[in-house]
Coordinates of C-alpha atoms (C1' of nucleotides) in Angstrom, one line a residue:
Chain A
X1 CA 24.1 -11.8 13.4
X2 CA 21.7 -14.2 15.4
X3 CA 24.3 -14.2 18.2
X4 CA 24.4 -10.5 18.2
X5 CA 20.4 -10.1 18.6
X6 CA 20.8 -12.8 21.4
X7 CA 22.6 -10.4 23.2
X8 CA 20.0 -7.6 22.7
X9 CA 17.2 -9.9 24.1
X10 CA 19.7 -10.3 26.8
X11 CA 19.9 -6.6 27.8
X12 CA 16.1 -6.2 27.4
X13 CA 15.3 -8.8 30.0
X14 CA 17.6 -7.2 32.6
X15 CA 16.3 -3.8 32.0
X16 CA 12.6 -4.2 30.4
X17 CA 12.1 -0.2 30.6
X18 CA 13.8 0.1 27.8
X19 CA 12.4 -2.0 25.1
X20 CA 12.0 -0.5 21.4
X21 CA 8.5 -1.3 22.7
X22 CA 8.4 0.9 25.9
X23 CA 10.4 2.9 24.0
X24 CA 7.9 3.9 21.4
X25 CA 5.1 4.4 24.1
X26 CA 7.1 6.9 25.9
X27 CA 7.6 9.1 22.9
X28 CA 4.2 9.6 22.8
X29 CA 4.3 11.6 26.2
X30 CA 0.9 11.7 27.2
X31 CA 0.7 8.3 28.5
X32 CA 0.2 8.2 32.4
X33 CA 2.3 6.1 34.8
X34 CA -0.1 3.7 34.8
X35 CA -0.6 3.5 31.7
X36 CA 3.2 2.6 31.2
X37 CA 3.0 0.1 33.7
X38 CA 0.2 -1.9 32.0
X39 CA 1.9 -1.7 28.7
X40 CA 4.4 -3.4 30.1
X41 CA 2.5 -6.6 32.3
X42 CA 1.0 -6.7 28.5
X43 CA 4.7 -7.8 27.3
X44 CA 6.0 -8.9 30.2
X45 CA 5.0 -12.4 28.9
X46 CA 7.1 -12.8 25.6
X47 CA 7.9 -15.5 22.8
X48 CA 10.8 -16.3 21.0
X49 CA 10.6 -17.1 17.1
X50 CA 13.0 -18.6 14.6
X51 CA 14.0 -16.6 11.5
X52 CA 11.8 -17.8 8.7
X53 CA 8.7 -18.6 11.4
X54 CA 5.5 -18.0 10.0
X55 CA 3.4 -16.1 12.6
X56 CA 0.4 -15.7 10.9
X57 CA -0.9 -16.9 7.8
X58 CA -2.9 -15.4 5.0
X59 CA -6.5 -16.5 5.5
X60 CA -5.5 -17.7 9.1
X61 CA -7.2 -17.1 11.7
X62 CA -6.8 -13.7 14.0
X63 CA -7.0 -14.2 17.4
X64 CA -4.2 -12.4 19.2
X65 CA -2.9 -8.8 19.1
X66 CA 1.0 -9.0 19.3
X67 CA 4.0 -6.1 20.3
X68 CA 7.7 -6.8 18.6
X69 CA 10.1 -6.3 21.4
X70 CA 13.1 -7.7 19.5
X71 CA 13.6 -8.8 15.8
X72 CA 12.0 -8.2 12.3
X73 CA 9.2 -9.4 10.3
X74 CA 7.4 -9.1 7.4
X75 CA 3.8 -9.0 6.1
X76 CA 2.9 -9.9 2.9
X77 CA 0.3 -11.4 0.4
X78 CA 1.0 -13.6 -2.2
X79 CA -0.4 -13.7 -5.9
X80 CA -1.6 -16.3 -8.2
X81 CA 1.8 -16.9 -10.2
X82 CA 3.7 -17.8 -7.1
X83 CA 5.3 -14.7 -6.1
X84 CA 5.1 -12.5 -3.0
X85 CA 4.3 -9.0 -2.4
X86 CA 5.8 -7.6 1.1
X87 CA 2.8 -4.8 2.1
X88 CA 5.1 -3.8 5.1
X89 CA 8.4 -4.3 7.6
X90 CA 7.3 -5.0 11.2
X91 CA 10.2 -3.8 13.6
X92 CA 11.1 -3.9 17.1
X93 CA 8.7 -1.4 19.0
X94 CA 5.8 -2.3 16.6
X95 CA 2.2 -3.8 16.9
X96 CA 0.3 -6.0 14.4
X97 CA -2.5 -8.0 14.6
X98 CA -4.1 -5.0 15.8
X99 CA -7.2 -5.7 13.6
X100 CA -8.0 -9.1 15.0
X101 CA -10.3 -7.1 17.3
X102 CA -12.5 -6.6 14.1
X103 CA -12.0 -9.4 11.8
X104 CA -11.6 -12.8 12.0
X105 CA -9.3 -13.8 9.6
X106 CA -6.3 -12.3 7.9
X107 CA -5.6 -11.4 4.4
X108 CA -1.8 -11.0 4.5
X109 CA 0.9 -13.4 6.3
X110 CA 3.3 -12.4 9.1
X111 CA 6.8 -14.0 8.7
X112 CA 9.9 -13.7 11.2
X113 CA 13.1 -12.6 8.9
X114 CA 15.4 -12.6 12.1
X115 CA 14.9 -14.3 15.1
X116 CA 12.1 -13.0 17.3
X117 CA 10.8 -11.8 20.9
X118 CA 6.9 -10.9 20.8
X119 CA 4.6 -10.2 23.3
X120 CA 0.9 -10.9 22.3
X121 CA -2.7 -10.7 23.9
X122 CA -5.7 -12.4 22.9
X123 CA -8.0 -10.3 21.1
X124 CA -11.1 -9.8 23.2
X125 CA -8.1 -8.7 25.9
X126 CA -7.1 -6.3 23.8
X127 CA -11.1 -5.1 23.5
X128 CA -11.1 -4.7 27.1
X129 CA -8.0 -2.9 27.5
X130 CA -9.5 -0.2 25.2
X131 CA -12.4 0.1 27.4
X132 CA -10.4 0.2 30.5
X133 CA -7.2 2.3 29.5
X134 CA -8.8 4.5 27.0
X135 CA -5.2 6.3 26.8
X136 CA -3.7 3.3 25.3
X137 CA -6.6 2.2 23.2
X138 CA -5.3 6.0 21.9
X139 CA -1.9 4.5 21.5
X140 CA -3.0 1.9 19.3
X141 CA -4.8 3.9 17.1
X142 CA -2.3 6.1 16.3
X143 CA 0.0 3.2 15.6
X144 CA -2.7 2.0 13.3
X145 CA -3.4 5.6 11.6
X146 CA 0.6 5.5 11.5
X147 CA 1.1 2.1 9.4
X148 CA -1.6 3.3 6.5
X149 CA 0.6 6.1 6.1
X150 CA 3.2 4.0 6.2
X151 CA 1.4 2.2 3.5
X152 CA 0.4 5.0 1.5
X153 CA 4.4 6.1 0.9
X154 CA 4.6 2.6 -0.2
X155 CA 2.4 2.8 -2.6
X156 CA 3.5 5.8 -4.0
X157 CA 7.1 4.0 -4.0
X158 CA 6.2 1.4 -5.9
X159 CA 3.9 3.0 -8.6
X160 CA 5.9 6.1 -9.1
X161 CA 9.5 5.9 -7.7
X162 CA 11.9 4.2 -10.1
X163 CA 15.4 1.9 -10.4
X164 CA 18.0 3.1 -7.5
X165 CA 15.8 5.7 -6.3
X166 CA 12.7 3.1 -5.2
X167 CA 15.5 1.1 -3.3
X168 CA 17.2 3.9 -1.7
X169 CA 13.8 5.5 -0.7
X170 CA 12.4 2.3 1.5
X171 CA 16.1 1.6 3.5
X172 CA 16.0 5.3 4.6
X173 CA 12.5 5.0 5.5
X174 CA 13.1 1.9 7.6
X175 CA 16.4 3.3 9.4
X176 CA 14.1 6.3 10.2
X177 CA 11.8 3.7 11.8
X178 CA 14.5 2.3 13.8
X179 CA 15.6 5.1 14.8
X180 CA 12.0 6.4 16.4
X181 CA 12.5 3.0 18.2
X182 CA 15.5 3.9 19.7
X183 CA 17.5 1.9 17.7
X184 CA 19.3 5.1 15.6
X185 CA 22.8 3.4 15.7
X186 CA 21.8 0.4 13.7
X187 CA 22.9 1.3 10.3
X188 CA 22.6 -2.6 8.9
X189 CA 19.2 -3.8 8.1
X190 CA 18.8 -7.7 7.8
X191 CA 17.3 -7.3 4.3
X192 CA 19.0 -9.2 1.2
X193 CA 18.0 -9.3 -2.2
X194 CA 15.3 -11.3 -2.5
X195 CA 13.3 -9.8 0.7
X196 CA 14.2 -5.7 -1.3
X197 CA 12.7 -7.5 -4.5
X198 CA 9.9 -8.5 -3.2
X199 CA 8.9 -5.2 -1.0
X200 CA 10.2 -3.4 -4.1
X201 CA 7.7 -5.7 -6.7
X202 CA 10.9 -6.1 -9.1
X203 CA 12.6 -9.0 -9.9
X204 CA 15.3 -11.0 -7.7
X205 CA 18.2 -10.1 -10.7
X206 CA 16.9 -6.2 -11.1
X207 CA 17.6 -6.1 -7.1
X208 CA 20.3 -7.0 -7.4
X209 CA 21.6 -4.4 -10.5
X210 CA 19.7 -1.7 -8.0
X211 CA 21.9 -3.0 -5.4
X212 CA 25.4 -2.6 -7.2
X213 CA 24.3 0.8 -8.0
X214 CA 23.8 2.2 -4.7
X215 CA 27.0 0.3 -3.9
X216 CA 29.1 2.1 -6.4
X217 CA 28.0 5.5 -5.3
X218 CA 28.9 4.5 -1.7
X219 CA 25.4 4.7 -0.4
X220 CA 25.1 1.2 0.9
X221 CA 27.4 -2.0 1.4
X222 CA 26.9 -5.7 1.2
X223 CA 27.7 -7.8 4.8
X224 CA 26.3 -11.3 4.5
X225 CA 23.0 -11.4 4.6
X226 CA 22.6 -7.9 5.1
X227 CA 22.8 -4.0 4.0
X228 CA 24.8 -1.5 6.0
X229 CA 23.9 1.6 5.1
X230 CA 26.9 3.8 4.5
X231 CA 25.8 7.4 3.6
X232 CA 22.1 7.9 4.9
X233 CA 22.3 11.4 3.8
X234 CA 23.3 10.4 0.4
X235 CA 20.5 7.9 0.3
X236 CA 17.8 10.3 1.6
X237 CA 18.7 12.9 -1.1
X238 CA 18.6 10.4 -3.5
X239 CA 15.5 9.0 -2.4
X240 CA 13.8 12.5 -2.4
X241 CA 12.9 11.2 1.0
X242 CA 10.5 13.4 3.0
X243 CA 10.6 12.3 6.6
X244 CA 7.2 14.2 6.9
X245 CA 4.9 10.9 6.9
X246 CA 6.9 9.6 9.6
X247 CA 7.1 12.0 11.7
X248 CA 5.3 11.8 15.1
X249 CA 2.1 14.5 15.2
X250 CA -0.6 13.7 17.3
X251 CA -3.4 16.1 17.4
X252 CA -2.5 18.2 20.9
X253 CA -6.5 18.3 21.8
X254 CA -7.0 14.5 21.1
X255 CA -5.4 13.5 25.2
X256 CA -7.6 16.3 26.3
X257 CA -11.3 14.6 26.7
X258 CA -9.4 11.2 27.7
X259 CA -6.8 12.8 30.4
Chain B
X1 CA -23.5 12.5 -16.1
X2 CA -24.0 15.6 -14.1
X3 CA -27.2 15.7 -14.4
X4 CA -28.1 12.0 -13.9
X5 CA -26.3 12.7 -10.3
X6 CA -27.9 15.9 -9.4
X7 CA -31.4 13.6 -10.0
X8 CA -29.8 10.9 -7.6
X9 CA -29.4 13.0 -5.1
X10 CA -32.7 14.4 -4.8
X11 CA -33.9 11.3 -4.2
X12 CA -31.6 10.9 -1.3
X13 CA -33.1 13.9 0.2
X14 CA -36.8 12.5 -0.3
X15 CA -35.8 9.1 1.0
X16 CA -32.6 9.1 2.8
X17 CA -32.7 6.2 4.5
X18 CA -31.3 4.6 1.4
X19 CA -28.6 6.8 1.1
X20 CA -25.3 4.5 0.5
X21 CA -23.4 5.8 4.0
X22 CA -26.8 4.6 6.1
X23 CA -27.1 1.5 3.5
X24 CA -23.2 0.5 4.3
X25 CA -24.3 1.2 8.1
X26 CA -27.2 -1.4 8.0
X27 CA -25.4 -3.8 6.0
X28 CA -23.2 -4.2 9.0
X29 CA -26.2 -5.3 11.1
X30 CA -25.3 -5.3 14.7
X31 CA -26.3 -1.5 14.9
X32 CA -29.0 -0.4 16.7
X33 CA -31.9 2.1 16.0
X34 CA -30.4 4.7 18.4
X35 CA -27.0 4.2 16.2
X36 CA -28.8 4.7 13.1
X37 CA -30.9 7.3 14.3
X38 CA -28.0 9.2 15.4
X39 CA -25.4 8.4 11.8
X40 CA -28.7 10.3 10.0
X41 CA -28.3 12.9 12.2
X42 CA -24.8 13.4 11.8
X43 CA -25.0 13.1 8.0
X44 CA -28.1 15.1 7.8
X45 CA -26.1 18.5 7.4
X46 CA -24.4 18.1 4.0
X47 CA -22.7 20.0 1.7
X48 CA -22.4 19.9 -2.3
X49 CA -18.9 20.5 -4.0
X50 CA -18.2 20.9 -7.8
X51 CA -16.0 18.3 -9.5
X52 CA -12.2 19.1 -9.3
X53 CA -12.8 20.6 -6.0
X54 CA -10.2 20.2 -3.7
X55 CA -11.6 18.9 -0.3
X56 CA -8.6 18.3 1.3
X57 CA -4.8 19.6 0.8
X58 CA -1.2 17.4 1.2
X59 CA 0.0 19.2 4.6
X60 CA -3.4 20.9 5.5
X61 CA -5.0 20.8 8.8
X62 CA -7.3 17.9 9.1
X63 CA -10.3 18.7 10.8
X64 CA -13.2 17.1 10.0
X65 CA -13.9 14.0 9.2
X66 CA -16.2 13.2 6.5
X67 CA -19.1 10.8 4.9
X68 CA -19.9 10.3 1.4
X69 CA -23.5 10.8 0.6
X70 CA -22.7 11.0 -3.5
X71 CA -20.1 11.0 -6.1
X72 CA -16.5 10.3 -6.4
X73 CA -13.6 11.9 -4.9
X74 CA -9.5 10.2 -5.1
X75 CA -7.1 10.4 -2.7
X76 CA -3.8 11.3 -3.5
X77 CA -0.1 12.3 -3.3
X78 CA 2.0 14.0 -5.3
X79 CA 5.7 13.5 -6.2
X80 CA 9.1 15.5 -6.5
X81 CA 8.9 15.5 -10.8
X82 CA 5.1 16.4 -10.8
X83 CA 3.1 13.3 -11.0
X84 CA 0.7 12.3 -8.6
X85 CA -0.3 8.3 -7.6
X86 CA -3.7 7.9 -6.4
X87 CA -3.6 5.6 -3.2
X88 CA -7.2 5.1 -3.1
X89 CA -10.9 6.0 -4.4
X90 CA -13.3 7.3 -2.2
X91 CA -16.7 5.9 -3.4
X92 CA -20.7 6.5 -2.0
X93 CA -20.9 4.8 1.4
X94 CA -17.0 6.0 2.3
X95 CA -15.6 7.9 5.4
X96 CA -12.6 9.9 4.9
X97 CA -10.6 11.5 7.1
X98 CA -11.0 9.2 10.0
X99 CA -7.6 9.6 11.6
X100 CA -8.1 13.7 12.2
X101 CA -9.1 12.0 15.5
X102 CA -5.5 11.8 16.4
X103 CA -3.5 13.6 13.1
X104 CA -3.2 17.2 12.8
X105 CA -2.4 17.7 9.4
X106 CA -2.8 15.2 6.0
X107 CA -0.1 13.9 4.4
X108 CA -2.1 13.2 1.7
X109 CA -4.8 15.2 -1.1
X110 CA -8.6 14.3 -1.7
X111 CA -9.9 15.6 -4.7
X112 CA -13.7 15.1 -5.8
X113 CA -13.6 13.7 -9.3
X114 CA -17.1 13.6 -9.7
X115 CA -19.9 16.4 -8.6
X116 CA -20.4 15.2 -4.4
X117 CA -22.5 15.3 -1.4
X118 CA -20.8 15.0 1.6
X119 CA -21.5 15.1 5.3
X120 CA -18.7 16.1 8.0
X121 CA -18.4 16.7 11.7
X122 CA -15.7 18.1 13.5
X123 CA -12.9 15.8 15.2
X124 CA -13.9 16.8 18.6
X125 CA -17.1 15.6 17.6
X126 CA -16.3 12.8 16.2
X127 CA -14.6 11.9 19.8
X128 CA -17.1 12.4 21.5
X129 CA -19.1 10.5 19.3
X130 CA -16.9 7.3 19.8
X131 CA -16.9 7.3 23.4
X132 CA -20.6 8.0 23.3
X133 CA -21.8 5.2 21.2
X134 CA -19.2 3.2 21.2
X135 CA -21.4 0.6 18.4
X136 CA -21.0 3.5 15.9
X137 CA -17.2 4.2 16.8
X138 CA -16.7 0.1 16.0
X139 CA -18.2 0.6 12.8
X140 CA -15.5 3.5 12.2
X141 CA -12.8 1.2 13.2
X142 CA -14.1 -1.4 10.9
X143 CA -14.4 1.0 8.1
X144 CA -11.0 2.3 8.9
X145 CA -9.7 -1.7 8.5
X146 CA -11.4 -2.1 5.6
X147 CA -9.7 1.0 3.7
X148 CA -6.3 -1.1 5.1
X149 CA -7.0 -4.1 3.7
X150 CA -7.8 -2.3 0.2
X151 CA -4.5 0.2 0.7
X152 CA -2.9 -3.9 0.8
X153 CA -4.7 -5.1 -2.0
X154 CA -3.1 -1.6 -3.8
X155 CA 0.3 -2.3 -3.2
X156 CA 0.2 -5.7 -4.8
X157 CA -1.6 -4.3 -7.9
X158 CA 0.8 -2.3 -8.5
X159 CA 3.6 -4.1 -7.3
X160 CA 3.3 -7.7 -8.4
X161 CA 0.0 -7.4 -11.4
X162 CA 0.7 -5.8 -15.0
X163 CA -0.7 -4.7 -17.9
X164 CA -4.4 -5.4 -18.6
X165 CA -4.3 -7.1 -15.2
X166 CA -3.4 -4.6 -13.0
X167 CA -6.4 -2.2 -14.8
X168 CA -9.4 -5.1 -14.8
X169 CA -8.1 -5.8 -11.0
X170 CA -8.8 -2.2 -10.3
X171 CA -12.4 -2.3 -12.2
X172 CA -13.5 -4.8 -10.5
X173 CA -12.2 -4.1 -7.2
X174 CA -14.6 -0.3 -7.8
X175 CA -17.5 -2.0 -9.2
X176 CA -17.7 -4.3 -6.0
X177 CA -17.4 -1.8 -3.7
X178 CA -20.3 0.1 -5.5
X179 CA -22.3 -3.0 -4.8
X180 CA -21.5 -2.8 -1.3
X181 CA -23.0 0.4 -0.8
X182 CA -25.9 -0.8 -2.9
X183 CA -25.4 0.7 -6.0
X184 CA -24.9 -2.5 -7.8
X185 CA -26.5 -1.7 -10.7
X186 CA -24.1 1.4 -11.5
X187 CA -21.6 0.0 -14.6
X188 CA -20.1 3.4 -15.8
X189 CA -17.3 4.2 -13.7
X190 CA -16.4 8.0 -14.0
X191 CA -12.7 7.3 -14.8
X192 CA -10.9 8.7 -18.1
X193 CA -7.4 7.4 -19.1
X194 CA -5.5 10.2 -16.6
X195 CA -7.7 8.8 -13.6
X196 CA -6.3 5.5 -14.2
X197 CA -2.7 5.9 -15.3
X198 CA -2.4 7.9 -11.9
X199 CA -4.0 5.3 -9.7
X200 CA -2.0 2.4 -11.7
X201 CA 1.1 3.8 -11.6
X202 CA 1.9 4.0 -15.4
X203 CA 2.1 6.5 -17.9
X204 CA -1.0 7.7 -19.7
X205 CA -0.4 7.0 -23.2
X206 CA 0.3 3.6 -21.9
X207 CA -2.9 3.3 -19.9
X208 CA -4.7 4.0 -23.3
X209 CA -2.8 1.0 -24.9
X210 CA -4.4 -1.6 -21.8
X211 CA -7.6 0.6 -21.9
X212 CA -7.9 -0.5 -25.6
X213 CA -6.9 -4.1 -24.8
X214 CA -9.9 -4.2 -22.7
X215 CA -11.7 -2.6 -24.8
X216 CA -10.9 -5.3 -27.9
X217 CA -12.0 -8.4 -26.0
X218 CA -15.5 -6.4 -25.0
X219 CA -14.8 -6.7 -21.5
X220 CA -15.0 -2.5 -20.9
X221 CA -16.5 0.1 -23.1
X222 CA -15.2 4.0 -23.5
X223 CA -18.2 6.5 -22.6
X224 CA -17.6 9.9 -22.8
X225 CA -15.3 10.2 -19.5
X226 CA -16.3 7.2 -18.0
X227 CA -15.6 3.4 -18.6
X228 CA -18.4 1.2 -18.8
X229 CA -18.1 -2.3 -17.3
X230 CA -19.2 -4.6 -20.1
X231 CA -18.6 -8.4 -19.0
X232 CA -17.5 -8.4 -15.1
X233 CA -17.4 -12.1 -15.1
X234 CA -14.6 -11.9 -17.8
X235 CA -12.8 -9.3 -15.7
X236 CA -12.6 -10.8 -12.6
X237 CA -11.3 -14.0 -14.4
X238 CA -8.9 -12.0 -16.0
X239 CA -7.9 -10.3 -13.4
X240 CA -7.5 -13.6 -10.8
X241 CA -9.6 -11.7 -8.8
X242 CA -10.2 -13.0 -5.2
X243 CA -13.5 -11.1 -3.2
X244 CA -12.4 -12.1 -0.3
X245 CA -10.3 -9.1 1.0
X246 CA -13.6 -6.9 0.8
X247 CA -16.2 -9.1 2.4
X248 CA -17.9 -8.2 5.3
X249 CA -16.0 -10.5 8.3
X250 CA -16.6 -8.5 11.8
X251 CA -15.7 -11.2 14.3
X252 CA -18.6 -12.4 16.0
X253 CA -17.4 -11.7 19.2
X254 CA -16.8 -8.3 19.4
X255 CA -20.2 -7.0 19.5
X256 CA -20.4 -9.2 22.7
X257 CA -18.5 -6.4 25.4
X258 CA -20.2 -3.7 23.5
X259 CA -24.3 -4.4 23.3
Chain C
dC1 C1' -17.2 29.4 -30.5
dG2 C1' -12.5 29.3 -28.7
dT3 C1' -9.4 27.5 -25.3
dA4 C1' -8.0 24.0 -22.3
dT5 C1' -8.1 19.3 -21.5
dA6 C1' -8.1 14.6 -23.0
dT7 C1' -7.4 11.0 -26.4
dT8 C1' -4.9 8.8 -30.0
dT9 C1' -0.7 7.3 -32.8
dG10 C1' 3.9 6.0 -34.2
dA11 C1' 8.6 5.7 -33.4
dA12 C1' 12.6 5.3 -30.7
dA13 C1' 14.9 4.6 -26.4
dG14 C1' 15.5 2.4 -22.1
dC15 C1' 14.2 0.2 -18.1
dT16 C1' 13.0 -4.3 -16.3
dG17 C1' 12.0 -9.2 -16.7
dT18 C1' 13.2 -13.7 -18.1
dC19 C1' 16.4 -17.4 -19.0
dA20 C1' 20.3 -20.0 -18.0
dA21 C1' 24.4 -21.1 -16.0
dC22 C1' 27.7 -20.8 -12.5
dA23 C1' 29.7 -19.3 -7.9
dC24 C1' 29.1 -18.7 -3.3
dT25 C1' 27.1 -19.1 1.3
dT26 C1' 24.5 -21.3 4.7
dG27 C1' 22.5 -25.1 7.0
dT28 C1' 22.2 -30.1 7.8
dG29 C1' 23.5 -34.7 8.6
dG30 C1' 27.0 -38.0 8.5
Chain D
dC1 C1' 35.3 -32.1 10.2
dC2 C1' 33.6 -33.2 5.7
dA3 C1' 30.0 -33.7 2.2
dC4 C1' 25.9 -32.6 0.4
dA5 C1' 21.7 -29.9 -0.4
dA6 C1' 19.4 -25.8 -0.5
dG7 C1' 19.2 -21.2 -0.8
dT8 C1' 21.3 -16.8 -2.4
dG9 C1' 24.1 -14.0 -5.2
dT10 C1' 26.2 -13.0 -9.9
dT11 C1' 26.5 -12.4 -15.0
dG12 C1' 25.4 -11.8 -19.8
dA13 C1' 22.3 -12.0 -23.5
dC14 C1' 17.9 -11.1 -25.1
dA15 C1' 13.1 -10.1 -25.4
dG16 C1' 9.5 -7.1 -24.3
dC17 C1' 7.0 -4.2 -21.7
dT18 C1' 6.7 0.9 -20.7
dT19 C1' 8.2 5.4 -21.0
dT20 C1' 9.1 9.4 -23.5
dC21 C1' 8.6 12.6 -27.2
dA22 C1' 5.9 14.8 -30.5
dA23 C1' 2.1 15.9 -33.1
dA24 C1' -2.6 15.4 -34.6
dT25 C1' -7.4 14.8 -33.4
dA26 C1' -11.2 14.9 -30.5
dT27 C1' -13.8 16.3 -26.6
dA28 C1' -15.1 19.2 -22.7
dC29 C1' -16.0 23.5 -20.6
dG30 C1' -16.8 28.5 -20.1

DNA sequence: CGTATATTTGAAAGCTGTCAACACTTGTGG
DNA sequence: CCACAAGTGTTGACAGCTTTCAAATATACG
């Protein structure tokens, strides 16, 4: 699988346009050419991260703003007894870090589960660029007002949603992520057990019961390290999954004082 | 209770410079007058609602965006089978309804659990007002990463803390955003068994079981609908819980580009 | 004062966690 | 290329936390 993203990173350095990143931005529509074209001299200087990189740690310090171009992460807190509690999935196309404009230090940790590419600006960049591209600073926003709904459904996941159903509900919510990224042919998610049972908050051998369960129905299968996901309509009806929360609706009056 | 509220908020309108929202406002410092002066204005018009009042629908067009003056409202979804999970209190001091900025419609409920006084202004406004004093429209952002880091704090409650634990985390967590906004001295919390099985994510007749475990080591006390917070030292301990995800940290710097 | 809502209890069922041991995979270094 | 170590997956048994059900009591509200 590493040598398969390789090749992605590949394609996106030969034709940048069309990063998950970029990607994302043009979906929004109102951005101006422009605005496109600064987006991308933001990301145009990139990193690379090993899976299992830690790229920001709870308490650490928050001093740079950062865009996923390639690769998945985590963010998470963990609690007294020793385990963890995954708040969120960060995929290609998405922003974190956006707070570090505000606050100085984080309460959560960022960790790389695949290999990464990430563009990042410092923080009092990023201030400017609201200033100076108030159409982006719009951007951003939205991506923020996006992930505490994002967080909101997890919540509700994980207080009210139970056994297969929990499970089912967050893998159809993350291919419908990847999909609004332009990534709606990649059906196996880099997730095993121990990563579900810790976004889940169930334990390592429950995971995996959950797992065999959506197995047996067909729903999902096991490929190494990761889950394909066999019947998405299957798992969404299962799921009770509402694609509502995801689904792109920004106010059509909120470009007009800016444009 | 009613009553002891409606005599609160007459003093409000005799003195409202202490009113929680403008005392949250000044705890954040780097405002100016001219902020200030213009926050009272746009809380001056305010509006009473009944408790049970519905303020804001799953689905309904989000327009406004509001401050609390007084009282309690909860902020909720509901689910397929009927339940609901509470993803958040909205206390004295609180904005809701910050992203009708960029959102047309809620994806989640507010409900007022307690009698409240709340300010609003539309979302044009509210534009406007960012652009216009920009100060103020950090404040929003901060207040807006603040409600993230508790929406966070929310997930591993219910994901990764149980029994008793879970409920004192929660107690605690309210009684110290009550000091925040200066009401340090309130102790009775205006939430029955329902109120906290649906923000804990368990059943009610279960949430009586941990309400009475609390209850038999005197560290809460059952008042009429409300819970009285008997020994917050022992909570907290109990509970493992760390203050740090809801103290003030604006990073120094940013105030720089803005005064 | 009567109805609706909330609290309280006990019993039974079931989901989920813990423990413990073993198999398998992956990564590392020789 | 092999050997070893570490991490991950797998299983079964068992305990225990939580839910559900049902019914009685208490409290709130009009």
């Amino acid at each position: 699988m590493l040598q398969r993203l390789r090749v992605k990173r590949r394609a996106f350095e030969g034709a940048f346009m069309s990063s998950p990143f970029r990607r994302r931005l043009e979906l929004l529509k109102f951005l101006h050419r422009e605005d496109l074209i600064f987006a991308d001299r933001l990301t145009r200087q990139y990193e690379d991260f090993d899976k299992g990189r830690v790229l920001l740690q709870e308490g650490g310090r928050l001093q740079r703003t950062s865009f996923v171009l390639d690769g998945w992460a985590i963010r998470y807190k963990t609690v007294r007894d020793g385990g963890r509690q995954i708040l969120n999935f960060i995929l290609p196309g998405d922003v974190f870090g956006l707070y570090a404009l505000l606050f100085d230090r984080s309460e959560h940790a960022v960790e790389a589960i695949t290999p990464m590419t990430v563009g990042s600006i410092p923080a009092t960049q990023a201030l400017d660029t609201l200033t100076t591209t108030p159409r982006l600073g719009l951007v951003l926003a939205w991506m923020a007002g996006r992930d505490e709904r994002i967080l909101d459904e997890q919540i509700v996941r994980v207080g009210r949603r139970h056994g297969a159903v929990r499970m089912a509900h967050l893998l159809v919510e993350l291919h419908v992520r990847l999909a609004r990224a332009g990534l709606e042919k990649e059906l196996e998610l880099p997730l095993n057990q121990i990563l579900l049972s810790d976004a889940l908050g169930i334990s390592h051998v429950h995971a995996h019961r959950l797992f065999r369960q959506l197995e047996s129905k067909a729903l999902i299968e096991r490929r190494g390290q990761s889950v394909a996901l066999i019947d998405l309509q299957g798992l969404a009806e299962l799921a009770g999954f509402d694609v509502h929360y995801l689904t792109f609706s920004l106010r059509p009056r909120a470009s007009g004082p800016l444009s």
